[in-house]
PDB file of C-alpha atoms in Angstrom:
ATOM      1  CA  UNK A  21     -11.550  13.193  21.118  1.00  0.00           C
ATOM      2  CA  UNK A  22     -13.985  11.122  19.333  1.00  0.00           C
ATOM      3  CA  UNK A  23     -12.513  10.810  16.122  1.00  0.00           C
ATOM      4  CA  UNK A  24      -8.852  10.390  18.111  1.00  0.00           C
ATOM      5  CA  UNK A  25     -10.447   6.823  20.138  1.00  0.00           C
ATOM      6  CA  UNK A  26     -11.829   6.272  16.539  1.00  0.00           C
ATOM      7  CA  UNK A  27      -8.753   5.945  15.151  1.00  0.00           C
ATOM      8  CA  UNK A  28      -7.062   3.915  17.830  1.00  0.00           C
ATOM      9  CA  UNK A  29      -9.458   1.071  17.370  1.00  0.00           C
ATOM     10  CA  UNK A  30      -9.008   1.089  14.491  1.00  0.00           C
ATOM     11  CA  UNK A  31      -5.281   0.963  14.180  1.00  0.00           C
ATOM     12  CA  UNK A  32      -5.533  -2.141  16.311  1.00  0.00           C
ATOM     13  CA  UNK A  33      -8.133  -3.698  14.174  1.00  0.00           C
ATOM     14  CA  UNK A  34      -6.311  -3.389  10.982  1.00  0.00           C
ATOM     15  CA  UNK A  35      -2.737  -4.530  12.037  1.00  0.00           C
ATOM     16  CA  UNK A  36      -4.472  -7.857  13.673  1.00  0.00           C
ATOM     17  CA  UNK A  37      -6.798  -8.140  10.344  1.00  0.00           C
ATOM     18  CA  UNK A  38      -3.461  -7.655   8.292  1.00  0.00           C
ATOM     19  CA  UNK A  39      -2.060 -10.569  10.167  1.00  0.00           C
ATOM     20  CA  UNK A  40      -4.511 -12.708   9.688  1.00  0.00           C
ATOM     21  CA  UNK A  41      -4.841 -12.186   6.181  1.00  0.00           C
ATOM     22  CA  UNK A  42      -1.100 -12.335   5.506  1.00  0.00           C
ATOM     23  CA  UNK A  43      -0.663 -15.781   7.280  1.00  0.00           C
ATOM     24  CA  UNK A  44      -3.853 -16.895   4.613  1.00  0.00           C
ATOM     25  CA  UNK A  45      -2.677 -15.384   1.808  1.00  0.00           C
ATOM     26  CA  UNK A  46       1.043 -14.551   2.088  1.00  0.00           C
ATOM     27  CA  UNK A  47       3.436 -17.025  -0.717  1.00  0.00           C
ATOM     28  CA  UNK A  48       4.119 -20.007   0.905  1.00  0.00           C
ATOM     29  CA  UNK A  49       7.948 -19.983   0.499  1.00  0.00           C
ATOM     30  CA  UNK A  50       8.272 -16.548   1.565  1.00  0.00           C
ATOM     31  CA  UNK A  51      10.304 -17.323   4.659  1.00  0.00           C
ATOM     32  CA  UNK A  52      12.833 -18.647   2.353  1.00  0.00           C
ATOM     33  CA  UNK A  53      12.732 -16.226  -0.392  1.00  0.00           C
ATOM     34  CA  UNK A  54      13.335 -13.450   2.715  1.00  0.00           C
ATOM     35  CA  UNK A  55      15.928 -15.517   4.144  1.00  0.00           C
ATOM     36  CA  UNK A  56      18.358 -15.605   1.319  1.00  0.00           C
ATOM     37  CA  UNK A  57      17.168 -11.970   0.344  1.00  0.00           C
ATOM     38  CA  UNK A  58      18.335 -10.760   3.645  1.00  0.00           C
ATOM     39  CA  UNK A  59      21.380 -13.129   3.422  1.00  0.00           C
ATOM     40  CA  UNK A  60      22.460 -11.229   0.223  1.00  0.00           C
ATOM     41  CA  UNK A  61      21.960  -7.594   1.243  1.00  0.00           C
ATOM     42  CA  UNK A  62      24.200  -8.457   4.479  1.00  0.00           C
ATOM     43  CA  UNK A  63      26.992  -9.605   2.141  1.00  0.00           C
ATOM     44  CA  UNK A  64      26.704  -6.320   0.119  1.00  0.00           C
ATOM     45  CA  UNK A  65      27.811  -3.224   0.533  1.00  0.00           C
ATOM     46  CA  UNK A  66      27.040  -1.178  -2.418  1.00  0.00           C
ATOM     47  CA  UNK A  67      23.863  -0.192  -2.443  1.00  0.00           C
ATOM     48  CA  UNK A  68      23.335   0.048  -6.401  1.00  0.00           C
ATOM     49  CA  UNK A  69      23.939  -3.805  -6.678  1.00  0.00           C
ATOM     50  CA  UNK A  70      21.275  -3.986  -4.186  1.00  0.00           C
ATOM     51  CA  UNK A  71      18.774  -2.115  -5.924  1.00  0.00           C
ATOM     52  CA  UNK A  72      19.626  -3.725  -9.455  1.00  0.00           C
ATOM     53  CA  UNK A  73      18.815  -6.696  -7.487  1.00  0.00           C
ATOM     54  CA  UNK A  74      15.593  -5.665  -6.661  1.00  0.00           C
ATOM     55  CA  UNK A  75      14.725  -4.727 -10.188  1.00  0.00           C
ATOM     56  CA  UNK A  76      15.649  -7.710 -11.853  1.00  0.00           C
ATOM     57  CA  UNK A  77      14.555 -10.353  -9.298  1.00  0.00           C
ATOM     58  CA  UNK A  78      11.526  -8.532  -7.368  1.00  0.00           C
ATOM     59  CA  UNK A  79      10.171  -5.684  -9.878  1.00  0.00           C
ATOM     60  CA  UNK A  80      10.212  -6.710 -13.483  1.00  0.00           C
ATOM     61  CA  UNK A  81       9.248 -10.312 -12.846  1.00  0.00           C
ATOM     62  CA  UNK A  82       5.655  -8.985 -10.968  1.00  0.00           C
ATOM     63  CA  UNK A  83       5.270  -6.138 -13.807  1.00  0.00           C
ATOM     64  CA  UNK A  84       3.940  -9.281 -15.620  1.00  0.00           C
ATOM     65  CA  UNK A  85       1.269 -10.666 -13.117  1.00  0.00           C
ATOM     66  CA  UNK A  86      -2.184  -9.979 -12.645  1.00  0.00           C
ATOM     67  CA  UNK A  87      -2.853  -8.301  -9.166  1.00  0.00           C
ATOM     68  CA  UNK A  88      -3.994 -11.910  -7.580  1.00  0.00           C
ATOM     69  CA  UNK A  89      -0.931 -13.311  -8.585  1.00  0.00           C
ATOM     70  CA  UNK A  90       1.054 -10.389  -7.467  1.00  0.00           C
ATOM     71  CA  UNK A  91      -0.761 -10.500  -4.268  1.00  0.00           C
ATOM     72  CA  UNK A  92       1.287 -12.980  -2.347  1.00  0.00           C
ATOM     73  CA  UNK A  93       4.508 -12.020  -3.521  1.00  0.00           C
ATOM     74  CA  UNK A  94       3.504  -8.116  -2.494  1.00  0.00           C
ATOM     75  CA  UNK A  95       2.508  -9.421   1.179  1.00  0.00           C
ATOM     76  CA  UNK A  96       5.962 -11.405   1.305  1.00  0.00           C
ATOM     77  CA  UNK A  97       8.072  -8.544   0.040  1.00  0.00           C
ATOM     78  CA  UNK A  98       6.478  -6.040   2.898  1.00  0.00           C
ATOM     79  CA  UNK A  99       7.902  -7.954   5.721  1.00  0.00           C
ATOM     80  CA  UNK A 100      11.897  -7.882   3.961  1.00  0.00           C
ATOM     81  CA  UNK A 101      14.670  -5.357   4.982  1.00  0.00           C
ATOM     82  CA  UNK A 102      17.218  -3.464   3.900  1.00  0.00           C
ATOM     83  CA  UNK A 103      20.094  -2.575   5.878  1.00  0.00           C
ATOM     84  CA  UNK A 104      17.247  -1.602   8.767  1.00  0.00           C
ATOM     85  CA  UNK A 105      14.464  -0.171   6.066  1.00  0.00           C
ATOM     86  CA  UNK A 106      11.525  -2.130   4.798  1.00  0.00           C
ATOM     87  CA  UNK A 107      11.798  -2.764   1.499  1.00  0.00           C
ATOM     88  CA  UNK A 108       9.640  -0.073  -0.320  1.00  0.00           C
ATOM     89  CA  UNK A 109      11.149   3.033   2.047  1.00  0.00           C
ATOM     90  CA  UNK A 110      14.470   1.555   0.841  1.00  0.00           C
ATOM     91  CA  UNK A 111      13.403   1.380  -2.965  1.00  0.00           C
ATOM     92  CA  UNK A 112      11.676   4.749  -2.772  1.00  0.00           C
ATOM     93  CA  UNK A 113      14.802   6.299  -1.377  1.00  0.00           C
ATOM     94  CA  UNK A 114      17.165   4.555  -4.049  1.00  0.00           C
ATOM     95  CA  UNK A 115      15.275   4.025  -7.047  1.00  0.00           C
ATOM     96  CA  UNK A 116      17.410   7.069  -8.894  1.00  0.00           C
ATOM     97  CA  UNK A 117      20.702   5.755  -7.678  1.00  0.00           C
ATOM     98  CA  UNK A 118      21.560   4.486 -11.328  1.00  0.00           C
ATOM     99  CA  UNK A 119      23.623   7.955 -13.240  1.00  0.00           C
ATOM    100  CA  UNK A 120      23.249   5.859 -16.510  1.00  0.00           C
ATOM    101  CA  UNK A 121      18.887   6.105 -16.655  1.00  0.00           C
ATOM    102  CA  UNK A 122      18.903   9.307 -18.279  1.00  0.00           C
ATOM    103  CA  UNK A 123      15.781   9.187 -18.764  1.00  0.00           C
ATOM    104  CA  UNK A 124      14.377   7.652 -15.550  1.00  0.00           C
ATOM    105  CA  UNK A 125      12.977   4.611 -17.473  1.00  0.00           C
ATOM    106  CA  UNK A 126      14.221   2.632 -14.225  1.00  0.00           C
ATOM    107  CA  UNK A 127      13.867   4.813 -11.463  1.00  0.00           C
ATOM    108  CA  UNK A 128      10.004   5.117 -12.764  1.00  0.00           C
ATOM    109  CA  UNK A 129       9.519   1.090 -12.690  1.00  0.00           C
ATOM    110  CA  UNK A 130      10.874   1.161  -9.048  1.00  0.00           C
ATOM    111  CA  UNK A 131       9.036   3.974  -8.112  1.00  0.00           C
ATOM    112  CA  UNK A 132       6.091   1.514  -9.708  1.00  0.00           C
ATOM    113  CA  UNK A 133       7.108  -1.388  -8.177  1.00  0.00           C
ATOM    114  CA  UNK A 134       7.365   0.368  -4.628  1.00  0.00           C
ATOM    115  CA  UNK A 135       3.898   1.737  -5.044  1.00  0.00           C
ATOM    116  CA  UNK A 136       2.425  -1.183  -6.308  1.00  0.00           C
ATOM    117  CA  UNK A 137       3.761  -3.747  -3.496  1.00  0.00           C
ATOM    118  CA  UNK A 138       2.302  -0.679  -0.969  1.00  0.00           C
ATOM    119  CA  UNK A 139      -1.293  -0.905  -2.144  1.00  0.00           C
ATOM    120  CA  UNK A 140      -1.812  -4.616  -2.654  1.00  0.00           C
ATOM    121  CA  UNK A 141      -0.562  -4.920   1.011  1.00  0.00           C
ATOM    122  CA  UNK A 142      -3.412  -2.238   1.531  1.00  0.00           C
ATOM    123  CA  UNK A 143      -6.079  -4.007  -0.454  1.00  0.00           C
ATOM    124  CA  UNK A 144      -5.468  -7.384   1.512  1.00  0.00           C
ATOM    125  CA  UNK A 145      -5.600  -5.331   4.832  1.00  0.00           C
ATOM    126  CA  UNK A 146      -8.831  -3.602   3.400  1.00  0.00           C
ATOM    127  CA  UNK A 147     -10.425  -7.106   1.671  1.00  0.00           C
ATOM    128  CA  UNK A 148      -9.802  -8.577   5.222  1.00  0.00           C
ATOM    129  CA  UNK A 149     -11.416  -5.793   7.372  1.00  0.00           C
ATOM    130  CA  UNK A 150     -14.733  -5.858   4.746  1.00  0.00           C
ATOM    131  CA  UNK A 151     -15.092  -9.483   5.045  1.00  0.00           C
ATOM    132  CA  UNK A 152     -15.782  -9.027   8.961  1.00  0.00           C
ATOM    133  CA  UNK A 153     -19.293  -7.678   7.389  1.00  0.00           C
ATOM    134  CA  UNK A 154     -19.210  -4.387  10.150  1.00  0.00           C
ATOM    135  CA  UNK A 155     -19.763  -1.307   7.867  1.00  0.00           C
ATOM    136  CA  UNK A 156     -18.374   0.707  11.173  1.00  0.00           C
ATOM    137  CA  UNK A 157     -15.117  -1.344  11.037  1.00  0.00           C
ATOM    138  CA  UNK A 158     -14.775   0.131   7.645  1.00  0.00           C
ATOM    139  CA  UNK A 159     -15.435   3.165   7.935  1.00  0.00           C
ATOM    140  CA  UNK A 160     -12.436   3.360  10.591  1.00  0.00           C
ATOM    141  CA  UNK A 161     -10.381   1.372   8.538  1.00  0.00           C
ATOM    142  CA  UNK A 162     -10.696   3.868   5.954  1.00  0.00           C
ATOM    143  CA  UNK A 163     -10.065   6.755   7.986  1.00  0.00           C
ATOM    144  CA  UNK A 164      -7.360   5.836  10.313  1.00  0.00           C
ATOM    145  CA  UNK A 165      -5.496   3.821   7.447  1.00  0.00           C
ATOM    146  CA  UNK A 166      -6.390   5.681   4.251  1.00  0.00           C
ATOM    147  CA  UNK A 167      -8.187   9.323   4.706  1.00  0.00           C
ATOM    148  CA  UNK A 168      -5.878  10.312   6.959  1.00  0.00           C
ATOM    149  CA  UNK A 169      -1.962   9.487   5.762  1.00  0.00           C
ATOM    150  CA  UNK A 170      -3.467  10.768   1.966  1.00  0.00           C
ATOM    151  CA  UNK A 171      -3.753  14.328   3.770  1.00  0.00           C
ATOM    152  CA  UNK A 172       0.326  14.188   4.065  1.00  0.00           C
ATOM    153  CA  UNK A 173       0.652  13.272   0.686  1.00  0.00           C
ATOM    154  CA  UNK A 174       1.034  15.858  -2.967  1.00  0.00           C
ATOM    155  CA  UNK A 175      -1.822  15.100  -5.482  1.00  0.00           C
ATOM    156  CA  UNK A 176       1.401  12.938  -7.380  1.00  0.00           C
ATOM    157  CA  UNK A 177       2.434  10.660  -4.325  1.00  0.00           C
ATOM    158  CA  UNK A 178      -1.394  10.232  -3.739  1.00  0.00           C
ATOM    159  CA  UNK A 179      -2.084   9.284  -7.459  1.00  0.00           C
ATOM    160  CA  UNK A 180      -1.318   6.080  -7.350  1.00  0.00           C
ATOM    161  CA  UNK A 181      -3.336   5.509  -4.328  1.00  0.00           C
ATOM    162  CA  UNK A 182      -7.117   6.931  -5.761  1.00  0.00           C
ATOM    163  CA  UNK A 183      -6.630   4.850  -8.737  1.00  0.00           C
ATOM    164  CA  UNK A 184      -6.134   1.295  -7.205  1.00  0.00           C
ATOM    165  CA  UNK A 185      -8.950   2.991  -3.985  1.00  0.00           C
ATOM    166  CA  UNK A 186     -11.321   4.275  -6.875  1.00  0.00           C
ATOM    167  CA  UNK A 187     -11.472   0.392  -8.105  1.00  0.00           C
ATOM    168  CA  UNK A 188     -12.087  -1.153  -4.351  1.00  0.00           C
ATOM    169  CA  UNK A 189     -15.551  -2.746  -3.982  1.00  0.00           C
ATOM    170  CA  UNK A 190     -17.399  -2.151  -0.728  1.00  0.00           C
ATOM    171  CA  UNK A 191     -20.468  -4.770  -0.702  1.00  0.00           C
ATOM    172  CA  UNK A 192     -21.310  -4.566  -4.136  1.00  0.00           C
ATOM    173  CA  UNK A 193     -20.866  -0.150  -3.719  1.00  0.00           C
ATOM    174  CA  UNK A 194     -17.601   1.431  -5.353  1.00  0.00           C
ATOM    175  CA  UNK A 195     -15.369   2.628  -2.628  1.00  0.00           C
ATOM    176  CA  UNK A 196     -15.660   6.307  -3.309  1.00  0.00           C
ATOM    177  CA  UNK A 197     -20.184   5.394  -3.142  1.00  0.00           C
ATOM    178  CA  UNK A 198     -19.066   3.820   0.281  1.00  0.00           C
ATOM    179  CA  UNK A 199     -17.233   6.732   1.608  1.00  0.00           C
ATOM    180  CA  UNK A 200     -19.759   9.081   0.610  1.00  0.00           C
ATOM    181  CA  UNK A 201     -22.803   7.128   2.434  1.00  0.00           C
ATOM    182  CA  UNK A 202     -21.186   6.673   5.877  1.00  0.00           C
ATOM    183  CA  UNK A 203     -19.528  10.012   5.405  1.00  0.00           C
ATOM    184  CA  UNK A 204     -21.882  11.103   8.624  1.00  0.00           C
ATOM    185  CA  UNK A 205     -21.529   8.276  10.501  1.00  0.00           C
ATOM    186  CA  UNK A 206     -19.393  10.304  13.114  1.00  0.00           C
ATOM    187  CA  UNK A 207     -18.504  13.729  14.226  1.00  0.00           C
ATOM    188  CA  UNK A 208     -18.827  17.029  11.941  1.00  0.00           C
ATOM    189  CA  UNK A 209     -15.315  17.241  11.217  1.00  0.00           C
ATOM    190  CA  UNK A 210     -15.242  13.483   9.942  1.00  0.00           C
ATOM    191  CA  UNK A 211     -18.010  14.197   7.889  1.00  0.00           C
ATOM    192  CA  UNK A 212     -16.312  16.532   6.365  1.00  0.00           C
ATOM    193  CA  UNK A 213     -12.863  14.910   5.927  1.00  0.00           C
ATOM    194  CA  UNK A 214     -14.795  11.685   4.204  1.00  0.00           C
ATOM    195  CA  UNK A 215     -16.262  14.204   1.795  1.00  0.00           C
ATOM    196  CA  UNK A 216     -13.381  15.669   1.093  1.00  0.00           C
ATOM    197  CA  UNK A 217     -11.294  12.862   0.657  1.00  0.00           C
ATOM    198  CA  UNK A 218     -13.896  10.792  -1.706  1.00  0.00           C
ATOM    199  CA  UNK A 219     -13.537  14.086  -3.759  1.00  0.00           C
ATOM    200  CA  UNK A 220      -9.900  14.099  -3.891  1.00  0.00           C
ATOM    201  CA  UNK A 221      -9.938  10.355  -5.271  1.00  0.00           C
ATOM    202  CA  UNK A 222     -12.727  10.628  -7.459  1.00  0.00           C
ATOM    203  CA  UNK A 223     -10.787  13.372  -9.290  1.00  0.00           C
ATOM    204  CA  UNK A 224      -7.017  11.820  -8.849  1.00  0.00           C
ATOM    205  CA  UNK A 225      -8.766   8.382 -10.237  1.00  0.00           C
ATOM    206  CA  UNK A 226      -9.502  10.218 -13.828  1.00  0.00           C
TER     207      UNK A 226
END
């Protein structure tokens, strides 16, 4: 039960920290940008056109930034839909929709693209909840939002995730040092799902 009210709180936390961060952070034309995004993927029906959209206007363009300049375009793109789907549930579900990419060249930079709009969103949320300075907010943070949905997830989906979690900075600690120190900070079974999730990103991160 513990660990369950532990989790609550910290749900709440994090989506009001996200909030505030994104309305800091998030690129200042965004509402725009969404606007006519939206307005286009109402006008179209077929879904590939949609998707090649995506890859030439959203995905190659940020394969070229730096994460801090990816960063607000990453926080804008999270809030857009597609026909009812955010944006990265729609890109993850149609990034093979092109027969011609025999060789998955662009499914692979959507499937990128998806995962890397996904964790700058996260590193925001987690920047934000860090800068509060409560070691206890973050070691909810890290178990409601991050511990926790990795469990769901095959070593490949959660790949992506370690690495870009393995590089987080925790007061001056590396994320997985963090985990490890308030790894007791709770109940038994916490303890041991800290442990074994700094494990499983300490070895997914190689």
């Amino acid at each position: 039960m513990k660990k369950v009210l532990v989790l609550l709180g910290v749900m709440l936390f994090s989506a009001s920290a996200f909030a505030l961060n994104a309305e800091v952070t998030m690129d200042k034309n965004c509402a725009s940008q969404k606007a006519e995004f939206e307005q286009y993927v109402a006008s179209q029906k077929n879904t590939s056109f949609i998707v090649q959209n995506i890859l030439i206007n959203l995905s190659d363009p940020m394969e070229t930034m730096s994460d801090d300049e990816a960063m607000p375009k990453a926080l804008c793109y999270a809030t857009y839909q597609v026909k009812g789907r955010p944006l990265v549930a729609f890109v993850r579900a149609n990034a093979e929709i092109f027969p011609g990419d025999i060789s998955k060249k662009e499914a692979k930079k959507l499937y990128n693209f998806a995962d890397r709009v996904e964790i700058l969103n996260e590193k925001a949320e987690f920047d934000r909840v860090v800068a509060m300075g409560n070691d206890s907010y973050v070691v909810q943070h890290i178990l409601g939002n991050m511990a926790d949905p990795m469990k769901q997830m095959s070593d490949e989906q959660a790949r992506p995730k370690a690495k870009a979690y393995a590089a987080f900075k925790v007061n001056g600690k590396s994320f997985v040092e963090f985990v490890r120190d308030h790894s007791n900070d709770y109940t038994m079974d916490v303890e041991i799902d800290m442990e074994v999730f700094a494990d499983r990103v300490e070895r997914l991160a190689k």
